[in-house]
Coordinates of C-alpha atoms and ligand atoms in Angstrom, one line a residue:
M1 CA 163.7 120.3 80.4
D2 CA 163.7 118.0 83.5
K3 CA 166.9 116.2 83.0
K4 CA 165.9 113.3 85.1
K5 CA 163.5 112.2 82.8
L6 CA 166.1 111.3 80.2
R7 CA 166.4 107.5 79.9
S8 CA 170.2 107.6 80.4
Q9 CA 170.0 108.9 83.9
E10 CA 168.8 105.6 84.9
W11 CA 172.5 104.9 84.4
F12 CA 174.4 108.0 84.4
G13 CA 172.4 109.9 87.1
R14 CA 172.5 107.1 89.7
E15 CA 174.3 107.7 93.0
G16 CA 176.0 104.9 95.3
K17 CA 177.6 101.6 93.8
M18 CA 175.7 101.6 90.8
G19 CA 176.5 105.3 89.8
F20 CA 180.0 104.2 90.3
I21 CA 179.9 101.4 88.0
Y22 CA 178.1 103.1 85.2
R23 CA 180.2 106.0 85.1
S24 CA 183.9 105.2 86.3
W25 CA 184.8 102.4 83.4
M26 CA 183.3 105.4 81.0
R27 CA 185.4 107.9 82.2
N28 CA 188.7 105.7 81.1
Q29 CA 187.7 107.3 77.7
G30 CA 188.6 110.8 78.8
I31 CA 184.8 112.0 79.5
P32 CA 184.3 115.0 81.9
D33 CA 181.6 115.3 84.5
E34 CA 179.5 117.0 81.9
G35 CA 179.2 113.9 79.8
F36 CA 176.8 112.6 82.7
D37 CA 175.2 115.7 83.6
G38 CA 171.7 114.8 82.0
R39 CA 172.3 115.9 78.7
P40 CA 170.9 113.8 75.7
V41 CA 173.1 110.7 75.1
I42 CA 173.1 110.0 71.3
G43 CA 174.0 106.4 70.1
I44 CA 175.6 106.7 66.6
C45 CA 174.9 103.3 65.4
N46 CA 177.5 102.5 62.7
T47 CA 177.4 99.8 60.2
W48 CA 181.0 100.4 59.2
S49 CA 183.1 97.7 58.1
E50 CA 185.9 96.7 55.5
L51 CA 183.8 93.8 54.6
T52 CA 181.0 95.9 53.7
P53 CA 182.8 98.5 50.9
C54 CA 179.6 100.5 50.6
N55 CA 179.8 101.5 54.2
A56 CA 183.7 101.6 54.4
H57 CA 183.7 105.5 54.8
F58 CA 181.4 105.4 57.8
R59 CA 183.9 106.3 60.4
E60 CA 184.5 109.7 59.0
L61 CA 180.8 110.1 58.4
A62 CA 180.2 109.4 62.1
E63 CA 182.8 112.1 63.3
S64 CA 180.4 114.6 61.3
V65 CA 177.6 113.4 63.2
K66 CA 179.4 113.8 66.6
K67 CA 180.2 117.1 65.8
G68 CA 176.7 118.2 65.3
V69 CA 175.6 116.1 68.6
L70 CA 178.3 118.0 70.8
E71 CA 177.3 121.4 69.1
A72 CA 173.7 120.8 70.2
G73 CA 174.7 120.1 73.7
G74 CA 174.3 116.1 73.3
F75 CA 177.0 113.5 74.3
P76 CA 177.7 111.1 71.3
L77 CA 178.7 107.4 71.9
E78 CA 179.4 105.4 68.5
F79 CA 178.8 101.8 68.8
P80 CA 179.1 99.1 66.0
V81 CA 176.6 96.7 65.0
T82 CA 176.6 93.6 62.5
S83 CA 177.5 95.0 59.1
L84 CA 176.3 93.2 56.1
G85 CA 178.0 93.4 52.8
E86 CA 175.9 92.5 50.0
T87 CA 178.7 91.3 47.7
L88 CA 180.9 89.3 50.2
M89 CA 178.4 87.3 52.3
R90 CA 177.5 83.8 51.5
P91 CA 175.1 82.3 51.2
T92 CA 173.2 85.7 51.0
A93 CA 173.2 88.9 53.1
M94 CA 169.5 88.3 53.3
L95 CA 170.2 85.6 55.8
F96 CA 171.3 87.7 58.3
R97 CA 169.2 91.0 58.0
N98 CA 167.1 89.7 61.0
L99 CA 170.3 88.7 63.0
A100 CA 171.7 92.2 62.5
S101 CA 168.1 93.8 63.7
M102 CA 168.3 91.8 66.7
D103 CA 171.9 93.0 67.4
T104 CA 170.7 96.8 66.8
E105 CA 167.9 96.4 69.1
E106 CA 169.3 94.6 71.9
T107 CA 172.4 96.9 71.5
I108 CA 170.3 100.2 71.8
R109 CA 168.1 98.8 74.7
A110 CA 170.8 97.5 76.7
N111 CA 172.6 100.6 76.8
P112 CA 172.0 104.3 78.3
L113 CA 170.9 106.0 75.2
D114 CA 168.4 108.6 74.7
G115 CA 168.5 109.0 71.0
I116 CA 169.8 107.2 67.9
V117 CA 171.5 107.9 64.7
L118 CA 171.7 105.0 62.3
L119 CA 174.4 105.0 59.8
C120 CA 173.4 102.7 57.2
G121 CA 174.0 102.3 53.1
C122 CA 174.4 98.8 51.7
D123 CA 171.3 97.1 51.1
K124 CA 170.4 95.1 54.2
T125 CA 172.2 97.7 56.5
T126 CA 169.3 100.0 56.2
P127 CA 166.3 97.8 56.9
S128 CA 168.2 95.7 59.7
T129 CA 169.0 98.8 61.7
V130 CA 165.7 100.3 61.2
M131 CA 163.8 97.4 62.1
G132 CA 165.9 96.9 65.2
A133 CA 165.5 100.6 66.3
A134 CA 161.8 100.3 65.7
S135 CA 161.3 97.6 68.2
V136 CA 163.0 99.8 70.7
N137 CA 161.2 103.1 69.8
L138 CA 163.6 106.0 70.8
P139 CA 164.0 109.1 69.1
T140 CA 165.8 107.8 65.9
L141 CA 167.2 109.6 62.9
V142 CA 168.9 107.9 59.6
V143 CA 171.9 109.1 58.0
S144 CA 172.7 107.0 54.7
G145 CA 176.3 106.9 53.3
G146 CA 175.3 108.0 49.8
P147 CA 175.7 106.4 46.4
M148 CA 179.0 106.2 44.5
L149 CA 179.8 108.5 41.9
N150 CA 178.7 107.4 38.2
G151 CA 180.6 104.7 36.9
K152 CA 182.6 105.5 33.7
Y153 CA 183.7 103.1 31.1
H154 CA 184.8 103.9 27.5
G155 CA 183.0 107.2 27.8
E156 CA 179.8 106.0 28.9
D157 CA 178.2 105.9 32.1
I158 CA 177.8 102.6 33.9
G159 CA 175.6 101.7 36.6
S160 CA 176.3 99.3 39.6
G161 CA 175.0 96.0 39.1
T162 CA 173.0 96.9 36.3
H163 CA 176.0 96.7 34.2
V164 CA 177.3 93.6 35.8
W165 CA 174.5 91.7 34.6
K166 CA 174.7 93.3 31.2
F167 CA 178.3 92.9 30.5
S168 CA 178.4 89.1 32.0
E169 CA 175.7 88.5 29.4
D170 CA 177.9 90.3 26.7
L171 CA 180.7 88.1 27.8
R172 CA 178.7 85.0 27.5
A173 CA 177.5 86.2 24.1
G174 CA 181.2 86.6 22.8
K175 CA 180.1 90.5 22.6
M176 CA 182.9 91.4 25.1
S177 CA 186.3 90.4 25.9
P178 CA 187.6 89.0 29.1
Q179 CA 190.1 91.8 29.3
E180 CA 187.4 94.4 28.8
F181 CA 185.4 92.6 31.3
S182 CA 188.1 92.9 33.8
M183 CA 188.8 96.4 33.1
A184 CA 185.3 97.4 33.7
E185 CA 185.4 96.4 37.4
A186 CA 187.5 99.4 38.5
C187 CA 185.5 101.5 35.9
M188 CA 182.2 100.9 37.8
S189 CA 183.2 101.3 41.3
R190 CA 185.4 104.2 41.5
S191 CA 184.5 106.1 44.5
R192 CA 183.2 105.4 48.1
G193 CA 179.6 104.8 48.4
H194 CA 177.0 102.5 47.9
C195 CA 175.5 101.3 44.3
M196 CA 174.5 104.3 42.3
T197 CA 171.7 102.7 40.4
M198 CA 168.4 102.5 41.8
G199 CA 169.2 99.6 43.2
T200 CA 168.3 98.3 46.8
A201 CA 170.7 100.6 48.6
S202 CA 169.3 103.7 46.5
T203 CA 165.8 102.5 47.2
M204 CA 166.4 102.0 50.8
A205 CA 167.8 105.5 51.0
C206 CA 164.8 106.9 49.2
M207 CA 162.4 104.9 51.2
I208 CA 163.8 106.1 54.6
E209 CA 163.5 109.8 53.2
A210 CA 160.1 109.1 52.2
L211 CA 159.2 107.7 55.7
G212 CA 160.5 111.1 56.9
M213 CA 163.4 109.4 58.8
T214 CA 166.2 111.3 57.5
L215 CA 166.7 115.1 56.7
P216 CA 165.3 116.3 53.5
G217 CA 167.5 115.4 50.6
G218 CA 169.4 113.0 52.2
A219 CA 168.8 109.9 50.0
A220 CA 170.5 111.2 46.9
I221 CA 173.9 113.1 48.0
P222 CA 177.0 111.3 46.4
A223 CA 179.1 109.8 49.1
P224 CA 182.1 111.7 48.2
D225 CA 180.2 115.1 48.0
S226 CA 181.2 117.3 51.0
R227 CA 177.4 118.1 51.5
R228 CA 176.9 114.5 52.8
K229 CA 179.3 115.4 55.8
V230 CA 177.0 118.6 56.1
L231 CA 174.0 116.5 56.5
A232 CA 175.5 114.0 59.0
Q233 CA 176.7 117.0 61.0
Q234 CA 173.1 118.7 60.8
S235 CA 171.6 115.0 61.7
G236 CA 173.8 115.2 64.6
R237 CA 172.2 118.6 65.9
R238 CA 168.6 117.5 65.2
I239 CA 168.8 114.2 66.9
V240 CA 169.6 116.3 70.3
E241 CA 166.6 118.3 69.5
M242 CA 164.4 115.2 68.9
V243 CA 165.4 113.8 72.3
H244 CA 164.1 117.1 73.9
E245 CA 161.0 116.8 72.0
D246 CA 160.7 113.0 72.6
L247 CA 159.8 112.5 69.0
K248 CA 159.9 108.8 68.7
I249 CA 160.5 106.7 65.6
S250 CA 156.7 105.3 66.0
Q251 CA 155.6 108.7 65.6
I252 CA 157.4 109.1 62.4
I253 CA 156.8 105.6 60.8
T254 CA 153.1 105.6 60.7
R255 CA 150.7 104.0 58.2
E256 CA 150.5 107.3 56.1
A257 CA 154.6 107.6 56.3
I258 CA 154.6 103.8 55.1
E259 CA 151.9 104.5 52.3
N260 CA 154.3 107.5 51.0
A261 CA 157.3 105.1 50.9
I262 CA 155.3 102.8 48.6
V263 CA 154.3 105.7 46.6
I264 CA 157.8 107.4 46.2
N265 CA 159.3 103.7 45.6
A266 CA 156.9 103.5 42.5
A267 CA 157.9 106.9 41.3
V268 CA 161.5 106.4 41.6
G269 CA 161.3 103.0 40.1
G270 CA 162.6 101.4 43.2
S271 CA 163.4 97.9 43.9
T272 CA 161.0 95.0 44.7
N273 CA 163.2 94.4 47.8
L274 CA 161.3 97.6 49.3
I275 CA 158.3 95.0 49.5
I276 CA 160.0 92.7 52.0
H277 CA 161.9 95.4 54.1
L278 CA 159.0 97.8 54.3
T279 CA 156.6 94.9 55.4
A280 CA 159.1 93.9 58.1
I281 CA 159.6 97.3 59.4
A282 CA 155.8 97.9 59.5
G283 CA 155.4 94.7 61.6
R284 CA 158.1 96.1 64.2
V285 CA 156.1 99.3 64.8
G286 CA 152.9 97.4 64.6
V287 CA 151.3 99.1 61.3
P288 CA 149.3 96.5 59.4
L289 CA 150.6 96.3 56.0
D290 CA 149.4 93.7 53.5
L291 CA 151.0 92.6 50.1
S292 CA 148.0 93.8 48.3
D293 CA 148.7 97.4 49.8
F294 CA 151.5 97.6 47.5
D295 CA 149.6 96.9 44.4
K296 CA 146.3 99.1 45.5
I297 CA 148.7 101.9 46.7
G298 CA 151.6 101.8 44.3
S299 CA 150.8 100.3 41.0
N300 CA 149.0 102.9 39.4
I301 CA 151.7 105.5 40.3
P302 CA 153.9 107.2 37.3
M303 CA 157.5 106.6 37.3
L304 CA 159.1 110.0 37.4
V305 CA 162.5 109.2 37.9
N306 CA 164.6 107.9 34.9
L307 CA 167.3 105.8 36.7
M308 CA 168.7 102.4 35.8
P309 CA 167.7 99.7 36.0
S310 CA 164.3 100.9 34.7
G311 CA 166.0 103.9 33.0
K312 CA 169.0 105.7 31.9
Y313 CA 170.7 107.8 34.6
L314 CA 172.3 107.3 38.0
M315 CA 172.1 108.9 41.5
E316 CA 174.5 111.6 40.9
D317 CA 172.3 112.8 38.3
F318 CA 169.2 112.3 40.4
Y319 CA 171.2 114.6 43.2
Y320 CA 172.0 117.3 40.6
A321 CA 168.4 117.2 39.3
G322 CA 166.9 118.0 42.7
G323 CA 166.6 114.5 44.3
V324 CA 163.6 113.2 46.4
P325 CA 162.1 116.4 47.5
V326 CA 161.4 117.2 43.7
V327 CA 159.6 114.0 43.5
A328 CA 157.8 114.5 46.6
K329 CA 156.7 118.0 45.3
E330 CA 155.7 116.6 42.1
L331 CA 153.3 113.8 43.2
G332 CA 151.5 116.6 45.2
D333 CA 148.3 114.9 46.6
L334 CA 149.3 111.6 45.5
L335 CA 151.3 111.4 48.8
H336 CA 150.1 112.3 52.4
Q337 CA 151.6 115.8 52.5
N338 CA 151.1 116.7 56.1
V339 CA 153.0 113.6 57.8
L340 CA 155.5 114.7 60.3
T341 CA 159.3 114.0 59.4
V342 CA 162.3 113.8 61.8
N343 CA 163.2 117.5 61.2
G344 CA 159.8 118.4 62.9
K345 CA 158.1 119.7 59.6
T346 CA 155.5 118.1 57.1
V347 CA 156.5 116.6 53.9
R348 CA 154.9 119.6 52.2
E349 CA 156.9 122.0 54.2
N350 CA 160.0 120.3 53.4
T351 CA 159.5 120.2 49.7
A352 CA 157.9 123.6 49.0
D353 CA 161.1 125.4 47.8
A354 CA 162.3 122.1 45.8
S355 CA 163.0 122.9 42.1
C356 CA 163.9 120.3 39.2
Y357 CA 167.2 121.2 37.7
N358 CA 167.0 118.6 34.9
R359 CA 163.6 117.1 33.5
E360 CA 165.4 114.4 31.5
V361 CA 166.1 112.9 34.9
I362 CA 162.8 113.7 36.9
G363 CA 159.7 113.9 35.0
T364 CA 156.4 115.3 35.9
V365 CA 152.9 113.5 36.9
S366 CA 151.6 114.8 33.6
E367 CA 154.7 113.6 31.6
P368 CA 156.2 110.9 33.2
I369 CA 159.0 108.4 32.1
Q370 CA 156.6 105.8 32.4
E371 CA 152.8 105.6 33.3
S372 CA 151.7 103.0 36.1
A373 CA 154.9 101.5 37.2
G374 CA 154.7 100.4 40.5
I375 CA 155.0 96.9 41.6
A376 CA 152.3 94.3 40.7
V377 CA 151.1 91.7 42.9
V378 CA 150.1 88.5 41.0
K379 CA 148.1 85.8 42.4
G380 CA 146.9 82.4 41.5
N381 CA 147.1 78.7 42.4
L382 CA 151.0 79.2 41.8
A383 CA 151.2 81.8 44.3
Q384 CA 148.3 81.6 46.7
H385 CA 149.8 84.5 49.1
G386 CA 151.0 86.5 46.0
A387 CA 154.0 87.2 44.2
V388 CA 155.6 90.2 42.7
I389 CA 156.7 91.6 39.4
K390 CA 158.4 95.2 38.7
P391 CA 156.6 96.0 35.2
S392 CA 158.9 99.0 35.0
A393 CA 161.9 96.7 34.5
A394 CA 159.8 93.9 32.5
T395 CA 159.4 93.6 28.7
K396 CA 156.1 94.8 27.9
E397 CA 155.0 92.0 25.3
L398 CA 156.0 89.5 27.9
M399 CA 153.5 91.0 30.6
T400 CA 150.9 88.5 29.3
H401 CA 152.3 85.2 28.4
R402 CA 151.5 81.6 28.4
G403 CA 154.3 79.0 28.1
P404 CA 155.6 75.6 29.0
A405 CA 157.7 75.5 32.4
V406 CA 161.4 74.5 32.4
V407 CA 162.2 73.5 35.9
F408 CA 165.0 73.8 38.0
K409 CA 164.9 72.0 41.4
N410 CA 167.1 74.6 43.0
I411 CA 170.2 76.9 42.3
D412 CA 172.7 74.3 41.8
D413 CA 170.5 72.3 39.5
F414 CA 170.0 75.8 37.7
H415 CA 173.9 76.3 37.3
A416 CA 174.7 72.9 36.2
R417 CA 172.0 72.8 33.2
V418 CA 171.4 76.2 32.2
D419 CA 173.9 76.5 29.6
D420 CA 173.5 72.7 28.6
P421 CA 173.1 72.8 24.6
D422 CA 170.7 70.1 25.2
L423 CA 168.4 71.9 27.5
N424 CA 165.0 71.5 26.0
I425 CA 164.2 75.6 26.4
E426 CA 162.8 78.1 24.1
A427 CA 162.4 81.9 24.1
S428 CA 158.8 81.2 24.9
S429 CA 159.4 78.7 27.7
V430 CA 158.7 79.8 31.3
M431 CA 161.9 79.4 33.4
V432 CA 160.9 78.3 37.0
L433 CA 163.4 78.1 39.9
Q434 CA 162.3 76.2 43.2
N435 CA 163.9 76.3 46.6
V436 CA 165.2 79.7 46.9
G437 CA 162.9 81.2 49.1
P438 CA 163.4 82.3 53.0
K439 CA 163.8 78.8 54.0
G440 CA 164.8 76.9 50.9
Y441 CA 168.1 78.6 49.8
P442 CA 168.3 79.7 53.0
G443 CA 167.9 83.4 53.0
M444 CA 165.8 84.2 49.7
A445 CA 168.8 85.0 47.6
E446 CA 168.7 87.2 44.9
V447 CA 168.9 84.7 42.2
G448 CA 165.3 85.2 40.7
N449 CA 166.7 87.0 37.6
M450 CA 167.9 84.0 36.3
P451 CA 170.4 84.5 33.4
I452 CA 169.0 83.5 29.9
P453 CA 170.6 80.1 28.8
K454 CA 173.5 80.9 26.5
K455 CA 172.2 79.3 23.4
L456 CA 169.0 81.5 23.3
L457 CA 171.1 84.7 24.3
E458 CA 173.3 83.6 21.0
Q459 CA 169.9 83.7 19.2
G460 CA 169.3 87.3 20.2
V461 CA 166.6 86.6 23.2
T462 CA 167.1 89.2 25.7
D463 CA 164.2 88.5 28.2
M464 CA 162.0 85.5 29.1
V465 CA 159.5 84.9 32.0
R466 CA 161.0 83.8 35.0
I467 CA 159.4 82.8 38.3
S468 CA 161.0 81.6 41.5
D469 CA 160.3 82.0 45.4
G470 CA 163.5 84.0 45.7
R471 CA 164.4 87.9 45.2
M472 CA 166.4 89.8 42.5
S473 CA 168.8 92.4 43.1
G474 CA 167.4 95.8 42.7
T475 CA 169.7 96.5 40.0
A476 CA 168.3 93.9 37.9
F477 CA 165.7 93.8 35.3
G478 CA 163.8 91.5 33.1
T479 CA 160.1 89.8 33.2
V480 CA 160.8 88.3 36.4
V481 CA 158.2 87.1 38.7
L482 CA 159.7 87.0 42.5
H483 CA 158.8 86.3 46.2
V484 CA 156.5 83.4 45.2
S485 CA 154.6 82.5 48.6
P486 CA 154.2 79.9 50.0
E487 CA 157.6 78.9 48.9
A488 CA 158.5 75.4 47.4
A489 CA 160.6 74.5 50.7
I490 CA 157.4 74.6 52.8
G491 CA 155.3 72.5 50.3
G492 CA 154.1 75.6 48.0
V493 CA 152.4 74.7 44.5
L494 CA 155.6 76.1 43.1
G495 CA 157.4 73.0 44.2
L496 CA 155.1 70.9 42.3
V497 CA 155.9 72.5 39.0
Q498 CA 157.1 70.0 36.3
D499 CA 158.7 70.4 32.8
G500 CA 156.4 71.1 30.3
D501 CA 153.3 72.2 32.4
M502 CA 151.5 75.2 30.9
I503 CA 151.9 78.5 33.0
E504 CA 150.1 81.6 32.3
L505 CA 150.9 85.1 33.4
D506 CA 148.7 88.0 33.0
V507 CA 150.1 91.1 34.9
S508 CA 147.0 93.2 33.8
Q509 CA 144.8 90.9 35.5
R510 CA 147.1 90.1 38.1
K511 CA 147.2 86.3 37.2
L512 CA 149.6 83.7 37.8
H513 CA 148.3 80.0 37.0
L514 CA 149.7 76.9 36.6
E515 CA 147.6 74.8 34.2
V516 CA 147.6 71.6 36.4
S517 CA 144.5 70.2 37.8
E518 CA 143.8 70.1 41.7
E519 CA 143.7 66.2 41.5
E520 CA 147.2 66.2 39.5
L521 CA 148.5 68.5 41.9
A522 CA 147.6 66.4 45.2
E523 CA 148.9 63.4 43.5
R524 CA 152.1 64.9 43.0
R525 CA 152.4 66.3 46.4
G526 CA 151.8 62.7 47.7
H527 CA 155.1 61.8 46.0
M528 CA 156.7 65.0 47.1
V529 CA 159.9 64.4 49.1
Q530 CA 161.1 67.5 51.4
I531 CA 164.5 66.9 51.6
N532 CA 166.1 69.1 54.6
E533 CA 169.6 69.6 53.1
H534 CA 170.5 72.4 55.4
Q535 CA 172.3 70.8 58.6
A536 CA 171.8 74.0 60.5
R537 CA 172.8 75.1 64.0
G538 CA 173.3 78.4 65.7
Y539 CA 171.6 81.4 63.9
V540 CA 170.7 79.5 61.1
K541 CA 168.7 77.1 62.9
L542 CA 166.8 79.8 64.5
Y543 CA 166.3 81.4 61.5
L544 CA 164.9 78.3 59.8
D545 CA 162.8 77.5 62.8
H546 CA 161.2 81.0 63.0
V547 CA 161.4 82.9 59.5
L548 CA 158.0 84.2 58.1
Q549 CA 157.3 83.7 54.4
A550 CA 158.1 86.6 51.8
H551 CA 154.7 88.3 51.8
E552 CA 154.9 88.6 55.5
G553 CA 158.5 90.4 55.2
A554 CA 160.8 87.2 55.9
D555 CA 161.1 88.6 59.8
M556 CA 161.4 86.2 62.4
D557 CA 158.1 85.6 64.1
F558 CA 159.0 86.3 67.6
L559 CA 160.7 89.6 66.3
V560 CA 157.5 91.1 64.9
G561 CA 156.6 94.0 67.1
K562 CA 158.4 95.8 69.8
S563 CA 159.3 95.5 73.3
G564 CA 160.2 99.4 74.2
S565 CA 163.3 100.9 75.6
Y566 CA 162.8 100.0 79.5
V567 CA 165.1 97.8 81.3
P568 CA 164.2 97.6 84.9
K569 CA 167.2 95.5 86.2
D570 CA 170.6 96.8 87.1
N571 CA 173.3 94.7 85.9
H572 CA 175.1 94.2 89.2
Ligands
FES601 FE1 176.4 97.5 48.6 FE2 175.1 97.5 46.3 S1 176.7 96.4 47.0 S2 174.9 98.9 47.9

């Protein structure tokens, strides 16, 4: 190896004043000469934060990565980036995904790093860091923090998020006492790790494995399982080799790898949030990806994994059953088997020895948990650029439905009126929520799975067609049409819907139609008042001025693409 070729030597290999500056202050950490001798410098990009409980164990995980880097002859340097905690951040963590990606990108590019290990877990910490790293394009490997152990309540397994929605409906319907509801809190989140349903965090972990960005089997190992630390240590060793091989992220995240991620997402019953994040990642690496690709590539894929919210089990069970390698092996030629992954081997090589240990949890293509379970993209005058629905989490009978709209102007209007006994709504109504999209909320919050009105819950109604320009939690379920584009806040037809308008949803025909004439819509548009209620400054102003629509991944227009890793100027 020609050590001079390593990027870090542009800093640490210098002579004279600049070499002094680049090395001297680093030495205050007790780094011997060998740290600067041309060995690969590995950045461990840590989204640890006590405000992101799903990632709160990451300092320990980083130590395992460091061990591996040192064993392989590298020089590890851990650094923090913006951490996005899904459960605490207001108005929604998604508002800050692009900010965290900018932090990751600029921190990597500005520093003497040759290879990167991304430590991520909670929903947005994965796409944000991968987006940022992709725009720099160094050798990069992901270690996710792993899911929590199964929740346990009254002797039964309960799942993150999925049971929050269920229990809160039970509470509202009087089927659960406030005391029981409160007790369930600790029962659900009883170990370190991220949501253990196939929510967005697990979906992102599976996506990363499907893209070939993590070592095989990396998605499902529970956070407290000692084998996750082993995976982190092995990842530390491997990233050093990747630097020597100059195996860059753009060689891993290719069009074929992205198609694999869409297929795997359908097979594991993954979140609709994958669409937004994978589209944004594709934009960073320069791979064209259209919303219709998700339907074309994924919608006919059978669901093989029986996990909540679409199924019965949880990530811990998925790991014991064999995890993503088994799914990839079962899918066979439905996947591009010859794509390269970060360990230098193909998907086929990585999964050849995978064995399934529980067919209740992972089915087969011939006997799937559910047929054709991938995400469907619906279009029509109500969503010219498309909207999405997750059939595996929806009620079959409602997938073809026609009903009168009950419109909520925004999330405050929804909260104020949803449980009003006088609300004119019935089970066949179509609930429409406006102004919760990328610009409208702002940040495209996970509010699309609107709770069913209390009076209908009490009548035993468990699902209704709901339409919005927002997202829904990956742990949620229901016949929910999401990501309507263009959104109401930029003049989309969704914002013109009025109470009583008939709406037709036909998922088999991929149709979402508002039965209002063009003339009437034009008339309504003439009276439409766009209220800019967000008095934004700082980052939020930047976001509002530049965020793209849902079908484009909700990245910011100036962040699409990559700038590479070269920085010509010294800092003094
Ligand atoms: Fe962090 Fe679900 S809240 S992964």
